[in-house]
Coordinates of C-alpha atoms and ligand atoms in Angstrom, one line a residue:
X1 CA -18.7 31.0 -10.5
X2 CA -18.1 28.1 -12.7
X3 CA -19.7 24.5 -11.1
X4 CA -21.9 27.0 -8.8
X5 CA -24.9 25.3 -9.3
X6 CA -23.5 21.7 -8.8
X7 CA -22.2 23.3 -5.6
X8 CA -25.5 24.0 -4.1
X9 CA -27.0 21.0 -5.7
X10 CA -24.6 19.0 -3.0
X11 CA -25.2 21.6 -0.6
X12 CA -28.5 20.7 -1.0
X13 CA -28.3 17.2 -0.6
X14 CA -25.4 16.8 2.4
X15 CA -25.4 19.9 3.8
X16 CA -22.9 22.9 4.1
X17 CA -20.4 21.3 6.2
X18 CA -20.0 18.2 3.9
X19 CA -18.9 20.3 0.6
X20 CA -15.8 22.3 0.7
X21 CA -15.0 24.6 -2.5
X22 CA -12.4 27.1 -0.8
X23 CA -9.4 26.5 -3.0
X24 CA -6.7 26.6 -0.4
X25 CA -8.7 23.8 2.0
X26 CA -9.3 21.7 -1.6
X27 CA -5.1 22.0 -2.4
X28 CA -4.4 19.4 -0.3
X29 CA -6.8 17.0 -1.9
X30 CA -5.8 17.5 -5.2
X31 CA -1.9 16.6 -5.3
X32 CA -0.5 13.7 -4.2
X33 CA 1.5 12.4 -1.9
X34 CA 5.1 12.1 -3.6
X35 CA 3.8 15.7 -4.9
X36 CA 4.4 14.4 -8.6
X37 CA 1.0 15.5 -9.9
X38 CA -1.4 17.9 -9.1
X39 CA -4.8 17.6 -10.5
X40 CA -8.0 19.7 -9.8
X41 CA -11.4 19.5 -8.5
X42 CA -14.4 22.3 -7.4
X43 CA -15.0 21.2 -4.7
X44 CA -14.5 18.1 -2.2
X45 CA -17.1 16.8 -0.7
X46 CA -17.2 14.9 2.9
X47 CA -20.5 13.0 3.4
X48 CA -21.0 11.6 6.9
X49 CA -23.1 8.6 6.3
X50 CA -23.6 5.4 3.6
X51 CA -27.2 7.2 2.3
X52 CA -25.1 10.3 1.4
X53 CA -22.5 8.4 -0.4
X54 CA -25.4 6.9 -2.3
X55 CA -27.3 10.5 -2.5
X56 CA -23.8 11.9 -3.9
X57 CA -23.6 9.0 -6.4
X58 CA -26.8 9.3 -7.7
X59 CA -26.6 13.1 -8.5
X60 CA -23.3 13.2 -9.7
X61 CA -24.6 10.4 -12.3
X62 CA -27.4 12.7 -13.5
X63 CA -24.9 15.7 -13.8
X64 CA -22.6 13.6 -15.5
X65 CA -19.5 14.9 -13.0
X66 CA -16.9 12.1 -12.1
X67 CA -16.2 11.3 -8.6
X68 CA -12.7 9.9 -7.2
X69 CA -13.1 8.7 -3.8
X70 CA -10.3 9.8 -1.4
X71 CA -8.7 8.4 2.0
X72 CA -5.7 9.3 3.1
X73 CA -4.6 10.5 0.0
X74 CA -1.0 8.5 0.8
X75 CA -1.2 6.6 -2.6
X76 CA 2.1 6.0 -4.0
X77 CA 0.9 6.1 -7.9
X78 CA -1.5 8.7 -8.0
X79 CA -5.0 6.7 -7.7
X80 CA -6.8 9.3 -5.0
X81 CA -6.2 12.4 -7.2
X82 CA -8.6 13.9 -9.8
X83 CA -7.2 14.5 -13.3
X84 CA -6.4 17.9 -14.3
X85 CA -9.8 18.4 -16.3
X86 CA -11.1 20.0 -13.2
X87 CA -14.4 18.0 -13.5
X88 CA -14.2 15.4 -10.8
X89 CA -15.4 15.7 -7.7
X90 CA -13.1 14.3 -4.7
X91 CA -14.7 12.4 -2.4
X92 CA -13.6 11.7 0.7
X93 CA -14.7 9.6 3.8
X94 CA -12.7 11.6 6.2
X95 CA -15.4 11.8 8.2
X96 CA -16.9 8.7 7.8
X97 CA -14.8 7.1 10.6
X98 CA -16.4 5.1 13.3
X99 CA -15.1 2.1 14.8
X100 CA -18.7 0.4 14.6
X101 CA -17.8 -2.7 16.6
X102 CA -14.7 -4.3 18.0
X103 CA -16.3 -8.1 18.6
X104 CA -13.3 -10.1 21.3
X105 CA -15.2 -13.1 20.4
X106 CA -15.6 -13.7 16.4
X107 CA -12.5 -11.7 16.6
X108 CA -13.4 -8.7 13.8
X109 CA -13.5 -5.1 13.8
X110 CA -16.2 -3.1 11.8
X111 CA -15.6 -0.6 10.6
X112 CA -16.8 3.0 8.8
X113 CA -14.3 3.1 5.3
X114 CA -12.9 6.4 6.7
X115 CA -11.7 4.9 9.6
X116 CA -7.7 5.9 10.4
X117 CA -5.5 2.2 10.3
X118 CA -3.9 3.0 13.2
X119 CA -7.0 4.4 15.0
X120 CA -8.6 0.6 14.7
X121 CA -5.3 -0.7 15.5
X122 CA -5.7 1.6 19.2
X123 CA -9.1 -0.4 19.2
X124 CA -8.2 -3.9 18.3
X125 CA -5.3 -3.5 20.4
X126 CA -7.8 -2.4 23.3
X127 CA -9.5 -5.4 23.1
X128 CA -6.2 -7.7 23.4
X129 CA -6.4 -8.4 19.5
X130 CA -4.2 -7.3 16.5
X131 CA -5.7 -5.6 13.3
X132 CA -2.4 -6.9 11.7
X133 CA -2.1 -4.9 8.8
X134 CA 0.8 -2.3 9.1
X135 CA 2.5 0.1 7.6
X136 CA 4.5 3.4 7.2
X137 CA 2.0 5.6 6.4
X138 CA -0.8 4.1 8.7
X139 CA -1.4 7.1 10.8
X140 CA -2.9 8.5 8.0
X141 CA -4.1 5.9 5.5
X142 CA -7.8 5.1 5.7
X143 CA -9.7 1.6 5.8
X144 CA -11.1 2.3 2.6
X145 CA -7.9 3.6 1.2
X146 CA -6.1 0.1 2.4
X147 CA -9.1 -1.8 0.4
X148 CA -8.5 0.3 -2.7
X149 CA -5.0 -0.5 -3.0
X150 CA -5.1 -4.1 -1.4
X151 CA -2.2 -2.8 1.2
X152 CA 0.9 -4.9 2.7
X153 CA 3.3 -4.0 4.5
X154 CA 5.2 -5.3 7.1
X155 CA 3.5 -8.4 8.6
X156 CA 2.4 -9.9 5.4
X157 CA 4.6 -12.7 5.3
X158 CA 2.5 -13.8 8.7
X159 CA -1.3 -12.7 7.6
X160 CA -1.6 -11.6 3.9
X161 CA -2.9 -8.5 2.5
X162 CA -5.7 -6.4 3.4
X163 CA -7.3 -8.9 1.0
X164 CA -6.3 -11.8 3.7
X165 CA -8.2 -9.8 5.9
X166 CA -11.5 -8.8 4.9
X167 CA -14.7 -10.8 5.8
X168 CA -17.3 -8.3 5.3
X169 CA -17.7 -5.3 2.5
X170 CA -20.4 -2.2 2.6
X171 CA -20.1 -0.2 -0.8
X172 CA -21.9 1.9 -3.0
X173 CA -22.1 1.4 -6.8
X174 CA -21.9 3.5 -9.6
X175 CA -25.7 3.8 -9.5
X176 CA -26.1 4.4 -6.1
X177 CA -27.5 0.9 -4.9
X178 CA -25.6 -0.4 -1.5
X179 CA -24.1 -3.4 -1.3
X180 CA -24.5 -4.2 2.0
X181 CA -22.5 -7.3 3.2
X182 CA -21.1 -6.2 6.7
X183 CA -20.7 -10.3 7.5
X184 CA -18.2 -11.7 9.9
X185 CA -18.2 -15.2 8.2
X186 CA -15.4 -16.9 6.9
X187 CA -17.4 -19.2 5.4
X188 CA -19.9 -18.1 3.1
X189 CA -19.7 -20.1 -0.6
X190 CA -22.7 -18.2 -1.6
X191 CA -22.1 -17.6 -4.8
X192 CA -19.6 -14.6 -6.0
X193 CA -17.3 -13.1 -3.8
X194 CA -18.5 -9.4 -4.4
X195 CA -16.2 -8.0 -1.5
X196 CA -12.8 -9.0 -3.1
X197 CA -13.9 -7.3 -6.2
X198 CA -13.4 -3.4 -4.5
X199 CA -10.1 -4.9 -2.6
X200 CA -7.5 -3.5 -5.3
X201 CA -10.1 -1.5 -7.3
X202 CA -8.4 1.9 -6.7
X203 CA -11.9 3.3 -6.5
X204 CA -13.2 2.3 -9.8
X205 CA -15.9 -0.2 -8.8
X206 CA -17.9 1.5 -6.0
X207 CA -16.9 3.5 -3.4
X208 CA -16.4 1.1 -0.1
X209 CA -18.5 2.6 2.8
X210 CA -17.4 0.3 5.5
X211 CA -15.6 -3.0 6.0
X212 CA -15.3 -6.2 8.3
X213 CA -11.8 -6.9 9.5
X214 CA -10.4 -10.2 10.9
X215 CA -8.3 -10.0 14.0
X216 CA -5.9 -12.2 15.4
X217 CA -4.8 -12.6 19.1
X218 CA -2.3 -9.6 19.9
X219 CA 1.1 -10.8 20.5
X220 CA 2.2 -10.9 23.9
X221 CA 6.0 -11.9 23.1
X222 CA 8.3 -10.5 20.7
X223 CA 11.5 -11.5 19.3
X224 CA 13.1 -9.1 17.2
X225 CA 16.6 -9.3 15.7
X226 CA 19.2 -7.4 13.2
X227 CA 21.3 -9.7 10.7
X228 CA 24.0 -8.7 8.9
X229 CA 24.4 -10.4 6.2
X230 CA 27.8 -12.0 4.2
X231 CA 28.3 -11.0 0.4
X232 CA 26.2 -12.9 -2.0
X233 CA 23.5 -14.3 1.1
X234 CA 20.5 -16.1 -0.7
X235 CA 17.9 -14.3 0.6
X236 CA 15.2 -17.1 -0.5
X237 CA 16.9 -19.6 1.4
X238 CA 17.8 -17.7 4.7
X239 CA 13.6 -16.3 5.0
X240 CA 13.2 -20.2 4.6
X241 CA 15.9 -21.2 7.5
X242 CA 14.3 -18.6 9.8
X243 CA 10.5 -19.6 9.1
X244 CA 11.3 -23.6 9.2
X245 CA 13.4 -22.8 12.9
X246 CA 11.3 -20.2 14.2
X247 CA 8.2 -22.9 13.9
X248 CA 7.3 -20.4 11.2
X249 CA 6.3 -17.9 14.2
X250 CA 8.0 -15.2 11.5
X251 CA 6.2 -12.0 11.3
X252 CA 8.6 -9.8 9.9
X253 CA 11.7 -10.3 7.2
X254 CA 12.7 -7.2 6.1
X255 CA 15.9 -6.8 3.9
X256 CA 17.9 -3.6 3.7
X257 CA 21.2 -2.3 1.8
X258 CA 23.5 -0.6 3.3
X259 CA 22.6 3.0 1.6
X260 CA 19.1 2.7 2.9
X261 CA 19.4 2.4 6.4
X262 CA 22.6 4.8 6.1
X263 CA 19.8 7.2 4.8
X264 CA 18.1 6.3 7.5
X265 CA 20.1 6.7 10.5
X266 CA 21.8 10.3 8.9
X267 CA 18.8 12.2 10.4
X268 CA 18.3 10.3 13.5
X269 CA 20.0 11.9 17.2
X270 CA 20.7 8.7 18.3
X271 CA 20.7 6.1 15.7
X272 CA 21.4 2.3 17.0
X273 CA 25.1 1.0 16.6
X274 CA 23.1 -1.4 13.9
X275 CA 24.7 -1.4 9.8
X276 CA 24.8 -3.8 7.4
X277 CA 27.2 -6.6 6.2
X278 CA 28.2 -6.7 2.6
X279 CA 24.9 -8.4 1.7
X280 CA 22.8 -6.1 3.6
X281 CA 20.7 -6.6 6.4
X282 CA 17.3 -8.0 8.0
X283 CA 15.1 -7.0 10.3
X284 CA 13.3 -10.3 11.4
X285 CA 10.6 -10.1 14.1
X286 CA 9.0 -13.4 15.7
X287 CA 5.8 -13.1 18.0
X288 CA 3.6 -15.0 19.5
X289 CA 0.2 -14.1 21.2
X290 CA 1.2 -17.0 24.6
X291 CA 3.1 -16.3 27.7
X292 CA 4.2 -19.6 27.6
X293 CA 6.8 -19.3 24.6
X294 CA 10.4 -18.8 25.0
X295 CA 10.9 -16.6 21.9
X296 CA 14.4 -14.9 22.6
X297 CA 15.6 -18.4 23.5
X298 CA 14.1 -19.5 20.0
X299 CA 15.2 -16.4 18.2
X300 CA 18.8 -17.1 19.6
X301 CA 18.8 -20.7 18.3
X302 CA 17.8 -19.2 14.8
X303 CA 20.3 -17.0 15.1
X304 CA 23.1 -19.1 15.9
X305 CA 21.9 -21.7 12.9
X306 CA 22.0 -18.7 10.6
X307 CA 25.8 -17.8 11.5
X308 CA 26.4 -21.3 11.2
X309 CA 25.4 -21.3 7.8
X310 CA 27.4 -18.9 6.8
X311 CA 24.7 -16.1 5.3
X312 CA 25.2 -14.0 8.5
X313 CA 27.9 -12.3 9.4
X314 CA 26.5 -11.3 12.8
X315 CA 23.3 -10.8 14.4
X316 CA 22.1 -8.7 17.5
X317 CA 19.2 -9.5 19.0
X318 CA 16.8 -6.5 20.6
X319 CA 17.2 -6.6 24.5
X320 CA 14.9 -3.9 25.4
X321 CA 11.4 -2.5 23.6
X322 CA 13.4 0.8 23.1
X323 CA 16.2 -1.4 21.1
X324 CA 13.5 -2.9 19.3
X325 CA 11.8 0.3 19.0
X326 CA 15.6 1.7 17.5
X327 CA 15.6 -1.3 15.3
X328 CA 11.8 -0.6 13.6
X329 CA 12.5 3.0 13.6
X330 CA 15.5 2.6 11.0
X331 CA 13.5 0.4 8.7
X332 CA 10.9 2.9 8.5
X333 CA 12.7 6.0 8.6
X334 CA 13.5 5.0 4.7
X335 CA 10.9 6.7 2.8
X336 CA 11.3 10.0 4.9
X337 CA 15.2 9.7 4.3
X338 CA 14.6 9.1 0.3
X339 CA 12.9 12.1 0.4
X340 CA 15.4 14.2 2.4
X341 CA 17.9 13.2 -0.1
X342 CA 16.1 15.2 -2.8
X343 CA 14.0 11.8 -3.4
X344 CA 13.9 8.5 -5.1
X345 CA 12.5 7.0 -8.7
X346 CA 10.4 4.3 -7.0
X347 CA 10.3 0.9 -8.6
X348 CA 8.0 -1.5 -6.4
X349 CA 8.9 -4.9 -7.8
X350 CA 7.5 -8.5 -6.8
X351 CA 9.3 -11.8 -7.8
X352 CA 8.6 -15.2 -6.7
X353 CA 11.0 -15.7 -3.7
X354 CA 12.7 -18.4 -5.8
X355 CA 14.0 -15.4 -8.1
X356 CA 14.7 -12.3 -6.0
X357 CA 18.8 -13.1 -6.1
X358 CA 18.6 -13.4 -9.9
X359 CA 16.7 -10.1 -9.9
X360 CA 19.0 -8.0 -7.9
X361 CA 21.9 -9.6 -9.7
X362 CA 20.3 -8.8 -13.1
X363 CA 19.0 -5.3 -12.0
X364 CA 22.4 -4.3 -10.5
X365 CA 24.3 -4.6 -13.9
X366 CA 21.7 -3.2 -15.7
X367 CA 21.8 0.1 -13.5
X368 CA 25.6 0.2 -13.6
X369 CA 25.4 -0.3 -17.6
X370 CA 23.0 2.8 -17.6
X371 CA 25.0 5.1 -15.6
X372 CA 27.5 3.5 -12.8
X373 CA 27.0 6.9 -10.3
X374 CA 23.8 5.9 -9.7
X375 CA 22.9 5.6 -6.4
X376 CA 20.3 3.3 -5.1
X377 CA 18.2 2.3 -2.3
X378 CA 16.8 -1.1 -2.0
X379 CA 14.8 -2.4 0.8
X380 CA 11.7 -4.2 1.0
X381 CA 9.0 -6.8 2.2
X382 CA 11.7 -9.0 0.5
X383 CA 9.5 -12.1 3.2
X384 CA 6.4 -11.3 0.3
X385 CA 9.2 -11.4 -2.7
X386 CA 8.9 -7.3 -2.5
X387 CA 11.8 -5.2 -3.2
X388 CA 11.3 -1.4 -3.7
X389 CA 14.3 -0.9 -5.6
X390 CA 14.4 3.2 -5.8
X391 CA 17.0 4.9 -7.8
X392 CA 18.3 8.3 -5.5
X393 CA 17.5 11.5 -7.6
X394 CA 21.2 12.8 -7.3
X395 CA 21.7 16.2 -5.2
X396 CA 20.9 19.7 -6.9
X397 CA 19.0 18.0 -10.1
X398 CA 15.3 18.2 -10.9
X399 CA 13.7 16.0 -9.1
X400 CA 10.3 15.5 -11.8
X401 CA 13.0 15.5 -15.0
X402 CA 15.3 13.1 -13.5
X403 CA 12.5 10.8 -12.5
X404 CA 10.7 10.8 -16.0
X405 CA 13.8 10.4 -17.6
X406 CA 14.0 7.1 -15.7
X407 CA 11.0 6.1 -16.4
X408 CA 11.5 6.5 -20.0
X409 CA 14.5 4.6 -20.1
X410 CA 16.0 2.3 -16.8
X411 CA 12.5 1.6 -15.4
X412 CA 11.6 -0.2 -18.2
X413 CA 14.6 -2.3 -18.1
X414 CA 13.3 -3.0 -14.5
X415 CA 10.5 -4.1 -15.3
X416 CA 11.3 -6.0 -18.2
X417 CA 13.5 -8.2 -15.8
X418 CA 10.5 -8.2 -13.6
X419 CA 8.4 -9.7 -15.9
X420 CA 10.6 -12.0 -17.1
X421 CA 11.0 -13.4 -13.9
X422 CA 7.0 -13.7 -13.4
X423 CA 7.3 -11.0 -11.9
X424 CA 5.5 -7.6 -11.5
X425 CA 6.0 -3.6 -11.3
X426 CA 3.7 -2.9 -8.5
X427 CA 3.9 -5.2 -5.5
X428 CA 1.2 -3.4 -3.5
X429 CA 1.3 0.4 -4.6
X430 CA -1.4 -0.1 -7.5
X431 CA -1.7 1.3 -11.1
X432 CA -3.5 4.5 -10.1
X433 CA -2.8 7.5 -12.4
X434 CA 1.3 6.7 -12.9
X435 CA 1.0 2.8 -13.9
X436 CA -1.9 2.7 -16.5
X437 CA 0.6 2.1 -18.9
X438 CA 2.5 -0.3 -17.6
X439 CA -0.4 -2.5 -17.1
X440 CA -1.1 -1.8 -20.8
X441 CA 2.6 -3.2 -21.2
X442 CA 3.1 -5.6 -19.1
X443 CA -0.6 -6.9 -18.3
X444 CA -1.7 -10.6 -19.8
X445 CA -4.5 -10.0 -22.1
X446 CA -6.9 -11.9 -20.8
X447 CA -6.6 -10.3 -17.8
X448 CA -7.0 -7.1 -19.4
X449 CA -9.5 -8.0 -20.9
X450 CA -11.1 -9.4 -17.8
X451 CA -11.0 -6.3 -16.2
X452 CA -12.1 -3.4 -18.5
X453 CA -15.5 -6.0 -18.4
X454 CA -15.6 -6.2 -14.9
X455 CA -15.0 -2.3 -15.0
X456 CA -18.3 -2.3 -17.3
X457 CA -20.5 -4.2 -15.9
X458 CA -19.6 -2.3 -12.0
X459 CA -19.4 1.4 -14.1
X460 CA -20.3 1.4 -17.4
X461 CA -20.3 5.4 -17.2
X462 CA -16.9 5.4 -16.0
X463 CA -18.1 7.9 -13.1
X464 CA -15.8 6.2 -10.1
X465 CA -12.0 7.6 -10.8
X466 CA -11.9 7.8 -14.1
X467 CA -8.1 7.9 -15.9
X468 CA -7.3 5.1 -13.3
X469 CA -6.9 1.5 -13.8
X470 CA -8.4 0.6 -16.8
X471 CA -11.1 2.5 -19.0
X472 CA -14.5 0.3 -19.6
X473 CA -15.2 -1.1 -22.7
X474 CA -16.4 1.1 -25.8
X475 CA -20.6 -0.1 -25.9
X476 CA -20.1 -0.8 -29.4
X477 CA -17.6 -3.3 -28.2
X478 CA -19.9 -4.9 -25.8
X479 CA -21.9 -8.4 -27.3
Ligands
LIG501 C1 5.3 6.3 4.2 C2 4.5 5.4 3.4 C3 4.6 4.1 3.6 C4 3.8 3.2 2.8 N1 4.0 1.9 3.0 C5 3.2 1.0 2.4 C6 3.3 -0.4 2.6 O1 4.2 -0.8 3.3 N2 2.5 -1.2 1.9 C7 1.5 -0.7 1.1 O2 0.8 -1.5 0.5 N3 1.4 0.6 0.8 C8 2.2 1.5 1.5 N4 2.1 2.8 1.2 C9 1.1 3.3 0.2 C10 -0.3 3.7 0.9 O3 -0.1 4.2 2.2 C11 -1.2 2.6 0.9 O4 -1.5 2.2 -0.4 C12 -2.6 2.9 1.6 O5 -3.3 1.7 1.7 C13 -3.4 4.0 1.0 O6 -4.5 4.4 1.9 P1 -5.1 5.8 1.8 O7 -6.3 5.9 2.8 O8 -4.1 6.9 1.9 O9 -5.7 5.8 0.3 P2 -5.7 6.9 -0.8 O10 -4.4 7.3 -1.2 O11 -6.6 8.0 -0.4 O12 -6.4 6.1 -2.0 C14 -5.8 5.0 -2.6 C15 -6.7 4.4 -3.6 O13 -7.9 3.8 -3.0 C16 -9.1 4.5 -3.5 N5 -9.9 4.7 -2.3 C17 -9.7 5.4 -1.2 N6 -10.7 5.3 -0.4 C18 -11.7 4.5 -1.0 C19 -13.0 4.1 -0.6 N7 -13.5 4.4 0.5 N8 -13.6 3.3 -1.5 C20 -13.1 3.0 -2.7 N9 -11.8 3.4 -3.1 C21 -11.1 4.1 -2.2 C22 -8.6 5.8 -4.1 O14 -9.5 6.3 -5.1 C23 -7.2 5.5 -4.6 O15 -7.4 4.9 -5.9 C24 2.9 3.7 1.9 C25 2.7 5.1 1.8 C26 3.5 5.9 2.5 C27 3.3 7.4 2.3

């Protein structure tokens, strides 16, 4: 069999049980998750500790074989999947998934890079504290997964990215040395900050082993309301009513059109009697970790202001955790109901708050100019200046060949609004396999040119995900 001896070489090395080569067990490693592209590997391989991943590293840099390291595989642009050469090696850290220490005091988890999200959620949550990074897809997203991509989601506007909330690194490099910096320390001005370098590497740099996370008190007190919103609402301004009322104890702003949540609530057996105004509508959460706060009575003040102002048309706040729970389950029922709907071209835009009104209102007659049946769904972090502004593939049409026809054409346009707004065409999915391109496009060249240095001086090989990101310089290039 082809690869057969690199087979047994990692045998050798990690043991039967962390190399899988049995083509239906290695299917679901190789396509990802919007099942867009399916690449192709020999064999997956699942080490178990940080001296494997360095063992695997090393040999796979004397057999010259290309390694793409693999969490959850729910990457929205393609970054965990091998190209279709079939001569990467997936690796993933599956089983690499210890919670190493939850500590109440310094207020961090570490953990192993394999670790589920939600699983050190369980364990922060255990211990009275809040990993507050959350998302859709976080009962199956990975740690090290979350680092590669520099996650969001929903509490962002409150605690940052995964970037926000990373204190200590543990990472292999391209030749096998660990970088061991498992440190709880906010403060540490020693010099580079080698951690931030893997956070939004997409597995180009090294392959993160573990990481240090910083906690936060877990709320005790919610406060978690539904606006509708009146035609035209300023969405800048509202997000800055709420925070500047709410003592800035926001947490969650969350904008949805009507289509979105309609997709949303279609499947559900009981959806909430929630909709949305002509504007939209907003999820908005406020929390706080003490008894002592009154936050319904605040909420309701916020509330009442932003009728008053005349953005909201009307606003229900959640009276019960399973309201609350009916509320949160529409906002994330999105993705699934894209999907249901025969799917969605997905355009993950960011624009400085200051601009997101001028970019629906410039994006919305650009998509009627291209065809006016087009149906879209636009929600988003719009509390980060996110928007995932996905055009609906229309019922009984091929899916792939509708979406690359719009990203020939109307993405572009997208983008191009996007970026002249300051803005960007992924908010928090990555580059990955899908964006390489656009970064090519739309990327400052300095920047670029940043980057493919950083890339060579971390892998100047180009063994760690190769296709993805950026390429390293050519060596003749190099001075
Ligand atoms: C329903 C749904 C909702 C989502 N919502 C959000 C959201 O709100 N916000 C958001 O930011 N994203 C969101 N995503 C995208 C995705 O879930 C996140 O990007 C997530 O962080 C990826 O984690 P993963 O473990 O699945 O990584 P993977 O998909 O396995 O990998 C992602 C990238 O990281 C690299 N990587 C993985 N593990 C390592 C490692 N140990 N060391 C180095 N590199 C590594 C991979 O090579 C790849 O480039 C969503 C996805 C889904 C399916």
């Amino acid at each position: 069999m082809f690869y057969s001896v690199q087979i047994q070489a990692f045998r050798d090395l990690i043991g039967q049980t962390g190399v899988v080569d049995d083509p239906e067990r290695i299917a679901t490693y190789t396509t990802d998750q919007r099942q867009l592209f399916t690449g192709s590997t020999f064999a997956v391989l699942k080490p178990a500790t940080t001296g494997q991943v360095a063992d695997i590293v090393k040999l796979a840099a004397r057999l010259g074989i290309g390694l793409v390291p693999q969490g959850g595989n729910t990457s929205y642009c393609g970054g965990a999947t091998p190209d279709a050469t079939g001569s990467q090696i997936v690796v993933s850290l599956e089983r690499m998934n210890r919670i190493r220490e939850i500590d109440p005091v310094s207020m961090t988890a570490s953990v192993d890079a394999g670790a589920i999200l939600k699983s050190v959620q369980d364990a922060a949550a255990a211990a009275g504290l809040l990993l507050p990074l959350s998302l859709g897809a976080e009962g199956s997203c990975r740690i090290g997964g979350n680092i590669g991509t520099n996650a969001g989601g929903l509490s962002v506007v409150k605690y940052g990215m995964t970037r926000d909330l990373i204190l200590g690194v543990e990472a292999v490099l391209s030749d096998g040395t660990v970088v061991s910096d498992m440190r709880k320390l906010r403060k540490n001005n020693t010099g580079y900050d080698v951690k931030q370098c893997f956070v939004g590497s997409e597995g180009t740099l090294g392959i993160v082993t573990g990481a240090v996370l910083r906690l936060a008190p877990f709320p005790v007190r919610r406060a978690t309301a539904w606006l509708k919103l009146a035609a035209g609402t300023p969405l800048a301004e509202l997000l800055a009513l709420v925070r500047r009322q709410s003592a800035d104890l926001l947490t969650t702003f969350e904008f949805m059109t009507a289509t979105s949540i309609a997709l949303a609530t279609d499947a559900m057996i009981n959806p909430p009697s929630v909709g949305a105004g002509p504007g939209g509508a907003v999820l908005v959460e406020l929390a706080s970790s003490s008894d002592h706060l009154d936050l319904d009575g605040l909420m309701e003040a916020v509330l009442a202001e932003a009728v008053e102002s005349g953005w909201v048309d009307d606003a229900y706040l959640a009276q019960s955790g399973s309201q609350r729970a009916a509320m949160w389950e529409v906002r994330e029922s999105i993705p699934e109901g894209e999907k249901r709907r025969n799917g969605s071209v997905k355009h993950d835009i960011s624009v400085p708050l200051s601009a997101i009104q001028r970019f629906l209102g410039l994006a919305g007659s650009t998509v009627r100019n291209y065809a006016a049946d087009l149906e879209l769904s636009v929600y988003g972090h719009v509390g980060d200046g996110n928007l995932h502004y996905n055009v609906l593939v229309p019922s009984g049409v091929d899916r792939i060949e509708f979406g690359r026809e719009i990203e020939r054409s109307l993405s572009l346009q997208l983008y191009d609004i996007a970026a002249s707004l300051e803005g960007t065409f992924s908010a928090e999915h990555g580059v990955g396999r899908f964006k390489r391109h656009l970064l090519e496009k739309y990327g400052d060249a300095g920047r670029l040119a940043a980057m493919r240095r950083i890339k060579t001086a971390f892998d100047p090989s180009n063994l760690l995900n190769a296709g993805a990101v950026v390429y390293p310089l050519e060596p003749s290039s190099i001075r």
